[in-house]
Amino acid sequence: MKIAVFGATGATGRLVLAQALEAGHEVRAMVRDSSRLPISHEHLHVVVGELADQDAVDATVEGCNVVISTLAGSAGTPACTDGVRAILAAMRTKATSRLLVVSAHGAAESRDCSPYVITLRTLLGGRMRDKDAMETLIRQAGDIRWTIARPPALTDGPRTGRYRIGTELKITLTSRLSRADLADFLVRAAAEDTHVGQALKVAA
């Protein structure tokens, strides 16, 4: 497969790149600074640019079967929403329909009154509102075959391949998922073309 990756220099994005290349896929990654990408591979093609540059986003998506976004926002900046808006526009232009995105448990309709969600949205309210808006954009894109991953707190633990997936998983203050296992889920779901139209909790 040919996979476009956004957020490739982030902690999860780097693992998505590594695992996708390990699985034999061709990867195109957009980065702002190529020196921050510690991976070199004959099947890795790097596009240097900003998400605000639609031509760069288009060039990243061009020719790809699947897009994976591991974009993460920062306080006061709707990076996830703005980034996914540009990605969706590129996907329409380049006739790519499959999208996998990392969100978070507690976003959109997964927001509940649990201690986990209350704590998360109190501490990271702006970032969670960014993810709310991002998910709304994705759901409104009727021509996109999307999957949204909603992990709990992420760790730098190993890739185990042992994690639970579902819409009804109970997430608590002690719930965790390694970034390596999140990357495993994303790459597998992309290759197997599973969980289309689902927003799934993914937890160890």
mmCIF file with all atom_site columns, N, CA and C in Angstrom, residues 45-104:
data_model
loop_
_atom_site.group_PDB
_atom_site.id
_atom_site.type_symbol
_atom_site.label_atom_id
_atom_site.label_alt_id
_atom_site.label_comp_id
_atom_site.label_asym_id
_atom_site.label_entity_id
_atom_site.label_seq_id
_atom_site.pdbx_PDB_ins_code
_atom_site.Cartn_x
_atom_site.Cartn_y
_atom_site.Cartn_z
_atom_site.occupancy
_atom_site.B_iso_or_equiv
_atom_site.pdbx_formal_charge
_atom_site.auth_seq_id
_atom_site.auth_comp_id
_atom_site.auth_asym_id
_atom_site.auth_atom_id
_atom_site.pdbx_PDB_model_num
ATOM 1   N N  . HIS A 1 45  ? 9.120   8.619  1.462  1.00 0.00 ? 45  HIS A N  1
ATOM 2   C CA . HIS A 1 45  ? 9.232   9.843  0.684  1.00 0.00 ? 45  HIS A CA 1
ATOM 3   C C  . HIS A 1 45  ? 8.766   11.007 1.558  1.00 0.00 ? 45  HIS A C  1
ATOM 4   N N  . VAL A 1 46  ? 9.607   11.998 1.731  1.00 0.00 ? 46  VAL A N  1
ATOM 5   C CA . VAL A 1 46  ? 9.334   13.099 2.641  1.00 0.00 ? 46  VAL A CA 1
ATOM 6   C C  . VAL A 1 46  ? 8.949   14.352 1.865  1.00 0.00 ? 46  VAL A C  1
ATOM 7   N N  . VAL A 1 47  ? 7.849   14.963 2.284  1.00 0.00 ? 47  VAL A N  1
ATOM 8   C CA . VAL A 1 47  ? 7.422   16.251 1.743  1.00 0.00 ? 47  VAL A CA 1
ATOM 9   C C  . VAL A 1 47  ? 7.606   17.281 2.849  1.00 0.00 ? 47  VAL A C  1
ATOM 10  N N  . VAL A 1 48  ? 8.386   18.305 2.587  1.00 0.00 ? 48  VAL A N  1
ATOM 11  C CA . VAL A 1 48  ? 8.611   19.358 3.575  1.00 0.00 ? 48  VAL A CA 1
ATOM 12  C C  . VAL A 1 48  ? 7.616   20.478 3.324  1.00 0.00 ? 48  VAL A C  1
ATOM 13  N N  . GLY A 1 49  ? 6.851   20.817 4.364  1.00 0.00 ? 49  GLY A N  1
ATOM 14  C CA . GLY A 1 49  ? 5.856   21.867 4.203  1.00 0.00 ? 49  GLY A CA 1
ATOM 15  C C  . GLY A 1 49  ? 5.033   22.055 5.449  1.00 0.00 ? 49  GLY A C  1
ATOM 16  N N  . GLU A 1 50  ? 4.141   23.014 5.396  1.00 0.00 ? 50  GLU A N  1
ATOM 17  C CA . GLU A 1 50  ? 3.234   23.342 6.496  1.00 0.00 ? 50  GLU A CA 1
ATOM 18  C C  . GLU A 1 50  ? 1.824   22.891 6.143  1.00 0.00 ? 50  GLU A C  1
ATOM 19  N N  . LEU A 1 51  ? 1.050   22.598 7.168  1.00 0.00 ? 51  LEU A N  1
ATOM 20  C CA . LEU A 1 51  ? -0.342  22.219 6.927  1.00 0.00 ? 51  LEU A CA 1
ATOM 21  C C  . LEU A 1 51  ? -1.132  23.359 6.298  1.00 0.00 ? 51  LEU A C  1
ATOM 22  N N  . ALA A 1 52  ? -0.675  24.583 6.491  1.00 0.00 ? 52  ALA A N  1
ATOM 23  C CA . ALA A 1 52  ? -1.346  25.728 5.882  1.00 0.00 ? 52  ALA A CA 1
ATOM 24  C C  . ALA A 1 52  ? -1.067  25.827 4.388  1.00 0.00 ? 52  ALA A C  1
ATOM 25  N N  . ASP A 1 53  ? -0.100  25.055 3.902  1.00 0.00 ? 53  ASP A N  1
ATOM 26  C CA . ASP A 1 53  ? 0.252   25.042 2.483  1.00 0.00 ? 53  ASP A CA 1
ATOM 27  C C  . ASP A 1 53  ? -0.510  23.899 1.810  1.00 0.00 ? 53  ASP A C  1
ATOM 28  N N  . GLN A 1 54  ? -1.626  24.219 1.185  1.00 0.00 ? 54  GLN A N  1
ATOM 29  C CA . GLN A 1 54  ? -2.472  23.172 0.614  1.00 0.00 ? 54  GLN A CA 1
ATOM 30  C C  . GLN A 1 54  ? -1.749  22.398 -0.475 1.00 0.00 ? 54  GLN A C  1
ATOM 31  N N  . ASP A 1 55  ? -0.864  23.069 -1.222 1.00 0.00 ? 55  ASP A N  1
ATOM 32  C CA . ASP A 1 55  ? -0.125  22.352 -2.270 1.00 0.00 ? 55  ASP A CA 1
ATOM 33  C C  . ASP A 1 55  ? 0.751   21.254 -1.669 1.00 0.00 ? 55  ASP A C  1
ATOM 34  N N  . ALA A 1 56  ? 1.363   21.529 -0.513 1.00 0.00 ? 56  ALA A N  1
ATOM 35  C CA . ALA A 1 56  ? 2.210   20.527 0.147  1.00 0.00 ? 56  ALA A CA 1
ATOM 36  C C  . ALA A 1 56  ? 1.369   19.374 0.671  1.00 0.00 ? 56  ALA A C  1
ATOM 37  N N  . VAL A 1 57  ? 0.204   19.686 1.211  1.00 0.00 ? 57  VAL A N  1
ATOM 38  C CA . VAL A 1 57  ? -0.697  18.633 1.701  1.00 0.00 ? 57  VAL A CA 1
ATOM 39  C C  . VAL A 1 57  ? -1.169  17.778 0.529  1.00 0.00 ? 57  VAL A C  1
ATOM 40  N N  . ASP A 1 58  ? -1.533  18.430 -0.574 1.00 0.00 ? 58  ASP A N  1
ATOM 41  C CA . ASP A 1 58  ? -1.952  17.702 -1.770 1.00 0.00 ? 58  ASP A CA 1
ATOM 42  C C  . ASP A 1 58  ? -0.837  16.771 -2.264 1.00 0.00 ? 58  ASP A C  1
ATOM 43  N N  . ALA A 1 59  ? 0.389   17.274 -2.273 1.00 0.00 ? 59  ALA A N  1
ATOM 44  C CA . ALA A 1 59  ? 1.513   16.481 -2.759 1.00 0.00 ? 59  ALA A CA 1
ATOM 45  C C  . ALA A 1 59  ? 1.766   15.274 -1.872 1.00 0.00 ? 59  ALA A C  1
ATOM 46  N N  . THR A 1 60  ? 1.474   15.402 -0.584 1.00 0.00 ? 60  THR A N  1
ATOM 47  C CA . THR A 1 60  ? 1.663   14.288 0.346  1.00 0.00 ? 60  THR A CA 1
ATOM 48  C C  . THR A 1 60  ? 0.627   13.192 0.101  1.00 0.00 ? 60  THR A C  1
ATOM 49  N N  . VAL A 1 61  ? -0.586  13.589 -0.180 1.00 0.00 ? 61  VAL A N  1
ATOM 50  C CA . VAL A 1 61  ? -1.683  12.632 -0.361 1.00 0.00 ? 61  VAL A CA 1
ATOM 51  C C  . VAL A 1 61  ? -1.659  11.991 -1.754 1.00 0.00 ? 61  VAL A C  1
ATOM 52  N N  . GLU A 1 62  ? -1.099  12.678 -2.724 1.00 0.00 ? 62  GLU A N  1
ATOM 53  C CA . GLU A 1 62  ? -1.157  12.216 -4.109 1.00 0.00 ? 62  GLU A CA 1
ATOM 54  C C  . GLU A 1 62  ? -0.606  10.795 -4.274 1.00 0.00 ? 62  GLU A C  1
ATOM 55  N N  . GLY A 1 63  ? -1.423  9.943  -4.902 1.00 0.00 ? 63  GLY A N  1
ATOM 56  C CA . GLY A 1 63  ? -1.010  8.573  -5.180 1.00 0.00 ? 63  GLY A CA 1
ATOM 57  C C  . GLY A 1 63  ? -1.135  7.609  -4.024 1.00 0.00 ? 63  GLY A C  1
ATOM 58  N N  . CYS A 1 64  ? -1.619  8.083  -2.871 1.00 0.00 ? 64  CYS A N  1
ATOM 59  C CA . CYS A 1 64  ? -1.719  7.213  -1.694 1.00 0.00 ? 64  CYS A CA 1
ATOM 60  C C  . CYS A 1 64  ? -3.097  6.565  -1.598 1.00 0.00 ? 64  CYS A C  1
ATOM 61  N N  . ASN A 1 65  ? -3.115  5.350  -1.077 1.00 0.00 ? 65  ASN A N  1
ATOM 62  C CA . ASN A 1 65  ? -4.369  4.626  -0.871 1.00 0.00 ? 65  ASN A CA 1
ATOM 63  C C  . ASN A 1 65  ? -5.041  5.002  0.441  1.00 0.00 ? 65  ASN A C  1
ATOM 64  N N  . VAL A 1 66  ? -4.220  5.373  1.423  1.00 0.00 ? 66  VAL A N  1
ATOM 65  C CA . VAL A 1 66  ? -4.687  5.596  2.790  1.00 0.00 ? 66  VAL A CA 1
ATOM 66  C C  . VAL A 1 66  ? -3.969  6.802  3.368  1.00 0.00 ? 66  VAL A C  1
ATOM 67  N N  . VAL A 1 67  ? -4.682  7.550  4.214  1.00 0.00 ? 67  VAL A N  1
ATOM 68  C CA . VAL A 1 67  ? -4.076  8.644  4.966  1.00 0.00 ? 67  VAL A CA 1
ATOM 69  C C  . VAL A 1 67  ? -4.214  8.333  6.454  1.00 0.00 ? 67  VAL A C  1
ATOM 70  N N  . ILE A 1 68  ? -3.122  8.475  7.191  1.00 0.00 ? 68  ILE A N  1
ATOM 71  C CA . ILE A 1 68  ? -3.139  8.326  8.646  1.00 0.00 ? 68  ILE A CA 1
ATOM 72  C C  . ILE A 1 68  ? -2.701  9.648  9.261  1.00 0.00 ? 68  ILE A C  1
ATOM 73  N N  . SER A 1 69  ? -3.520  10.201 10.152 1.00 0.00 ? 69  SER A N  1
ATOM 74  C CA . SER A 1 69  ? -3.172  11.443 10.839 1.00 0.00 ? 69  SER A CA 1
ATOM 75  C C  . SER A 1 69  ? -2.979  11.173 12.324 1.00 0.00 ? 69  SER A C  1
ATOM 76  N N  . THR A 1 70  ? -1.796  11.526 12.809 1.00 0.00 ? 70  THR A N  1
ATOM 77  C CA . THR A 1 70  ? -1.522  11.464 14.252 1.00 0.00 ? 70  THR A CA 1
ATOM 78  C C  . THR A 1 70  ? -1.260  12.875 14.773 1.00 0.00 ? 70  THR A C  1
ATOM 79  N N  . LEU A 1 71  ? -1.854  13.861 14.110 1.00 0.00 ? 71  LEU A N  1
ATOM 80  C CA . LEU A 1 71  ? -1.659  15.247 14.511 1.00 0.00 ? 71  LEU A CA 1
ATOM 81  C C  . LEU A 1 71  ? -2.111  15.461 15.950 1.00 0.00 ? 71  LEU A C  1
ATOM 82  N N  . ALA A 1 72  ? -1.359  16.256 16.678 1.00 0.00 ? 72  ALA A N  1
ATOM 83  C CA . ALA A 1 72  ? -1.701  16.584 18.055 1.00 0.00 ? 72  ALA A CA 1
ATOM 84  C C  . ALA A 1 72  ? -1.681  18.098 18.204 1.00 0.00 ? 72  ALA A C  1
ATOM 85  N N  . GLY A 1 73  ? -2.721  18.655 18.778 1.00 0.00 ? 73  GLY A N  1
ATOM 86  C CA . GLY A 1 73  ? -2.803  20.103 18.926 1.00 0.00 ? 73  GLY A CA 1
ATOM 87  C C  . GLY A 1 73  ? -2.023  20.599 20.121 1.00 0.00 ? 73  GLY A C  1
ATOM 88  N N  . SER A 1 74  ? -1.914  21.893 20.213 1.00 0.00 ? 74  SER A N  1
ATOM 89  C CA . SER A 1 74  ? -1.304  22.542 21.376 1.00 0.00 ? 74  SER A CA 1
ATOM 90  C C  . SER A 1 74  ? -2.287  23.559 21.918 1.00 0.00 ? 74  SER A C  1
ATOM 91  N N  . ALA A 1 75  ? -2.013  24.027 23.111 1.00 0.00 ? 75  ALA A N  1
ATOM 92  C CA . ALA A 1 75  ? -2.942  24.936 23.778 1.00 0.00 ? 75  ALA A CA 1
ATOM 93  C C  . ALA A 1 75  ? -3.200  26.174 22.921 1.00 0.00 ? 75  ALA A C  1
ATOM 94  N N  . GLY A 1 76  ? -4.481  26.440 22.662 1.00 0.00 ? 76  GLY A N  1
ATOM 95  C CA . GLY A 1 76  ? -4.852  27.638 21.929 1.00 0.00 ? 76  GLY A CA 1
ATOM 96  C C  . GLY A 1 76  ? -4.737  27.543 20.429 1.00 0.00 ? 76  GLY A C  1
ATOM 97  N N  . THR A 1 77  ? -4.326  26.392 19.912 1.00 0.00 ? 77  THR A N  1
ATOM 98  C CA . THR A 1 77  ? -4.142  26.230 18.474 1.00 0.00 ? 77  THR A CA 1
ATOM 99  C C  . THR A 1 77  ? -4.971  25.051 17.971 1.00 0.00 ? 77  THR A C  1
ATOM 100 N N  . PRO A 1 78  ? -5.927  25.275 17.075 1.00 0.00 ? 78  PRO A N  1
ATOM 101 C CA . PRO A 1 78  ? -6.758  24.172 16.566 1.00 0.00 ? 78  PRO A CA 1
ATOM 102 C C  . PRO A 1 78  ? -6.046  23.371 15.478 1.00 0.00 ? 78  PRO A C  1
ATOM 103 N N  . ALA A 1 79  ? -4.879  22.835 15.819 1.00 0.00 ? 79  ALA A N  1
ATOM 104 C CA . ALA A 1 79  ? -4.045  22.168 14.813 1.00 0.00 ? 79  ALA A CA 1
ATOM 105 C C  . ALA A 1 79  ? -4.721  20.942 14.223 1.00 0.00 ? 79  ALA A C  1
ATOM 106 N N  . CYS A 1 80  ? -5.423  20.186 15.046 1.00 0.00 ? 80  CYS A N  1
ATOM 107 C CA . CYS A 1 80  ? -6.088  18.976 14.536 1.00 0.00 ? 80  CYS A CA 1
ATOM 108 C C  . CYS A 1 80  ? -7.190  19.340 13.559 1.00 0.00 ? 80  CYS A C  1
ATOM 109 N N  . THR A 1 81  ? -8.011  20.317 13.920 1.00 0.00 ? 81  THR A N  1
ATOM 110 C CA . THR A 1 81  ? -9.118  20.727 13.057 1.00 0.00 ? 81  THR A CA 1
ATOM 111 C C  . THR A 1 81  ? -8.602  21.314 11.753 1.00 0.00 ? 81  THR A C  1
ATOM 112 N N  . ASP A 1 82  ? -7.667  22.251 11.847 1.00 0.00 ? 82  ASP A N  1
ATOM 113 C CA . ASP A 1 82  ? -7.141  22.888 10.644 1.00 0.00 ? 82  ASP A CA 1
ATOM 114 C C  . ASP A 1 82  ? -6.397  21.879 9.766  1.00 0.00 ? 82  ASP A C  1
ATOM 115 N N  . GLY A 1 83  ? -5.637  20.997 10.421 1.00 0.00 ? 83  GLY A N  1
ATOM 116 C CA . GLY A 1 83  ? -4.896  19.996 9.659  1.00 0.00 ? 83  GLY A CA 1
ATOM 117 C C  . GLY A 1 83  ? -5.802  19.033 8.932  1.00 0.00 ? 83  GLY A C  1
ATOM 118 N N  . VAL A 1 84  ? -6.819  18.538 9.614  1.00 0.00 ? 84  VAL A N  1
ATOM 119 C CA . VAL A 1 84  ? -7.732  17.585 8.984  1.00 0.00 ? 84  VAL A CA 1
ATOM 120 C C  . VAL A 1 84  ? -8.562  18.267 7.897  1.00 0.00 ? 84  VAL A C  1
ATOM 121 N N  . ARG A 1 85  ? -8.883  19.524 8.078  1.00 0.00 ? 85  ARG A N  1
ATOM 122 C CA . ARG A 1 85  ? -9.606  20.241 7.015  1.00 0.00 ? 85  ARG A CA 1
ATOM 123 C C  . ARG A 1 85  ? -8.776  20.249 5.736  1.00 0.00 ? 85  ARG A C  1
ATOM 124 N N  . ALA A 1 86  ? -7.481  20.520 5.862  1.00 0.00 ? 86  ALA A N  1
ATOM 125 C CA . ALA A 1 86  ? -6.594  20.522 4.693  1.00 0.00 ? 86  ALA A CA 1
ATOM 126 C C  . ALA A 1 86  ? -6.427  19.116 4.123  1.00 0.00 ? 86  ALA A C  1
ATOM 127 N N  . ILE A 1 87  ? -6.341  18.130 4.998  1.00 0.00 ? 87  ILE A N  1
ATOM 128 C CA . ILE A 1 87  ? -6.197  16.740 4.553  1.00 0.00 ? 87  ILE A CA 1
ATOM 129 C C  . ILE A 1 87  ? -7.435  16.284 3.787  1.00 0.00 ? 87  ILE A C  1
ATOM 130 N N  . LEU A 1 88  ? -8.615  16.601 4.313  1.00 0.00 ? 88  LEU A N  1
ATOM 131 C CA . LEU A 1 88  ? -9.853  16.218 3.628  1.00 0.00 ? 88  LEU A CA 1
ATOM 132 C C  . LEU A 1 88  ? -9.940  16.869 2.247  1.00 0.00 ? 88  LEU A C  1
ATOM 133 N N  . ALA A 1 89  ? -9.533  18.127 2.149  1.00 0.00 ? 89  ALA A N  1
ATOM 134 C CA . ALA A 1 89  ? -9.548  18.802 0.850  1.00 0.00 ? 89  ALA A CA 1
ATOM 135 C C  . ALA A 1 89  ? -8.598  18.104 -0.129 1.00 0.00 ? 89  ALA A C  1
ATOM 136 N N  . ALA A 1 90  ? -7.427  17.718 0.375  1.00 0.00 ? 90  ALA A N  1
ATOM 137 C CA . ALA A 1 90  ? -6.468  17.021 -0.479 1.00 0.00 ? 90  ALA A CA 1
ATOM 138 C C  . ALA A 1 90  ? -6.987  15.658 -0.908 1.00 0.00 ? 90  ALA A C  1
ATOM 139 N N  . MET A 1 91  ? -7.644  14.963 0.000  1.00 0.00 ? 91  MET A N  1
ATOM 140 C CA . MET A 1 91  ? -8.169  13.642 -0.321 1.00 0.00 ? 91  MET A CA 1
ATOM 141 C C  . MET A 1 91  ? -9.217  13.717 -1.417 1.00 0.00 ? 91  MET A C  1
ATOM 142 N N  . ARG A 1 92  ? -10.032 14.749 -1.386 1.00 0.00 ? 92  ARG A N  1
ATOM 143 C CA . ARG A 1 92  ? -11.039 14.907 -2.440 1.00 0.00 ? 92  ARG A CA 1
ATOM 144 C C  . ARG A 1 92  ? -10.365 15.223 -3.774 1.00 0.00 ? 92  ARG A C  1
ATOM 145 N N  . THR A 1 93  ? -9.372  16.095 -3.734 1.00 0.00 ? 93  THR A N  1
ATOM 146 C CA . THR A 1 93  ? -8.668  16.483 -4.956 1.00 0.00 ? 93  THR A CA 1
ATOM 147 C C  . THR A 1 93  ? -7.937  15.300 -5.579 1.00 0.00 ? 93  THR A C  1
ATOM 148 N N  . LYS A 1 94  ? -7.358  14.445 -4.732 1.00 0.00 ? 94  LYS A N  1
ATOM 149 C CA . LYS A 1 94  ? -6.515  13.343 -5.202 1.00 0.00 ? 94  LYS A CA 1
ATOM 150 C C  . LYS A 1 94  ? -7.255  12.001 -5.223 1.00 0.00 ? 94  LYS A C  1
ATOM 151 N N  . ALA A 1 95  ? -8.575  12.039 -4.992 1.00 0.00 ? 95  ALA A N  1
ATOM 152 C CA . ALA A 1 95  ? -9.407  10.826 -5.075 1.00 0.00 ? 95  ALA A CA 1
ATOM 153 C C  . ALA A 1 95  ? -8.920  9.725  -4.136 1.00 0.00 ? 95  ALA A C  1
ATOM 154 N N  . THR A 1 96  ? -8.588  10.109 -2.910 1.00 0.00 ? 96  THR A N  1
ATOM 155 C CA . THR A 1 96  ? -8.229  9.152  -1.860 1.00 0.00 ? 96  THR A CA 1
ATOM 156 C C  . THR A 1 96  ? -9.344  9.173  -0.821 1.00 0.00 ? 96  THR A C  1
ATOM 157 N N  . SER A 1 97  ? -9.864  8.006  -0.449 1.00 0.00 ? 97  SER A N  1
ATOM 158 C CA . SER A 1 97  ? -11.062 8.004  0.394  1.00 0.00 ? 97  SER A CA 1
ATOM 159 C C  . SER A 1 97  ? -10.858 7.434  1.796  1.00 0.00 ? 97  SER A C  1
ATOM 160 N N  . ARG A 1 98  ? -9.719  6.775  2.058  1.00 0.00 ? 98  ARG A N  1
ATOM 161 C CA . ARG A 1 98  ? -9.552  6.077  3.347  1.00 0.00 ? 98  ARG A CA 1
ATOM 162 C C  . ARG A 1 98  ? -8.730  6.930  4.300  1.00 0.00 ? 98  ARG A C  1
ATOM 163 N N  . LEU A 1 99  ? -9.289  7.194  5.487  1.00 0.00 ? 99  LEU A N  1
ATOM 164 C CA . LEU A 1 99  ? -8.659  8.055  6.480  1.00 0.00 ? 99  LEU A CA 1
ATOM 165 C C  . LEU A 1 99  ? -8.730  7.430  7.864  1.00 0.00 ? 99  LEU A C  1
ATOM 166 N N  . LEU A 1 100 ? -7.586  7.393  8.542  1.00 0.00 ? 100 LEU A N  1
ATOM 167 C CA . LEU A 1 100 ? -7.522  6.974  9.948  1.00 0.00 ? 100 LEU A CA 1
ATOM 168 C C  . LEU A 1 100 ? -6.925  8.117  10.753 1.00 0.00 ? 100 LEU A C  1
ATOM 169 N N  . VAL A 1 101 ? -7.574  8.456  11.859 1.00 0.00 ? 101 VAL A N  1
ATOM 170 C CA . VAL A 1 101 ? -7.195  9.626  12.634 1.00 0.00 ? 101 VAL A CA 1
ATOM 171 C C  . VAL A 1 101 ? -7.116  9.280  14.123 1.00 0.00 ? 101 VAL A C  1
ATOM 172 N N  . VAL A 1 102 ? -6.119  9.838  14.793 1.00 0.00 ? 102 VAL A N  1
ATOM 173 C CA . VAL A 1 102 ? -6.026  9.704  16.248 1.00 0.00 ? 102 VAL A CA 1
ATOM 174 C C  . VAL A 1 102 ? -6.764  10.867 16.892 1.00 0.00 ? 102 VAL A C  1
ATOM 175 N N  . SER A 1 103 ? -7.731  10.545 17.746 1.00 0.00 ? 103 SER A N  1
ATOM 176 C CA . SER A 1 103 ? -8.424  11.538 18.549 1.00 0.00 ? 103 SER A CA 1
ATOM 177 C C  . SER A 1 103 ? -8.117  11.216 20.020 1.00 0.00 ? 103 SER A C  1
ATOM 178 N N  . ALA A 1 104 ? -9.109  11.200 20.874 1.00 0.00 ? 104 ALA A N  1
ATOM 179 C CA . ALA A 1 104 ? -8.893  10.847 22.278 1.00 0.00 ? 104 ALA A CA 1
ATOM 180 C C  . ALA A 1 104 ? -10.220 10.443 22.898 1.00 0.00 ? 104 ALA A C  1
#
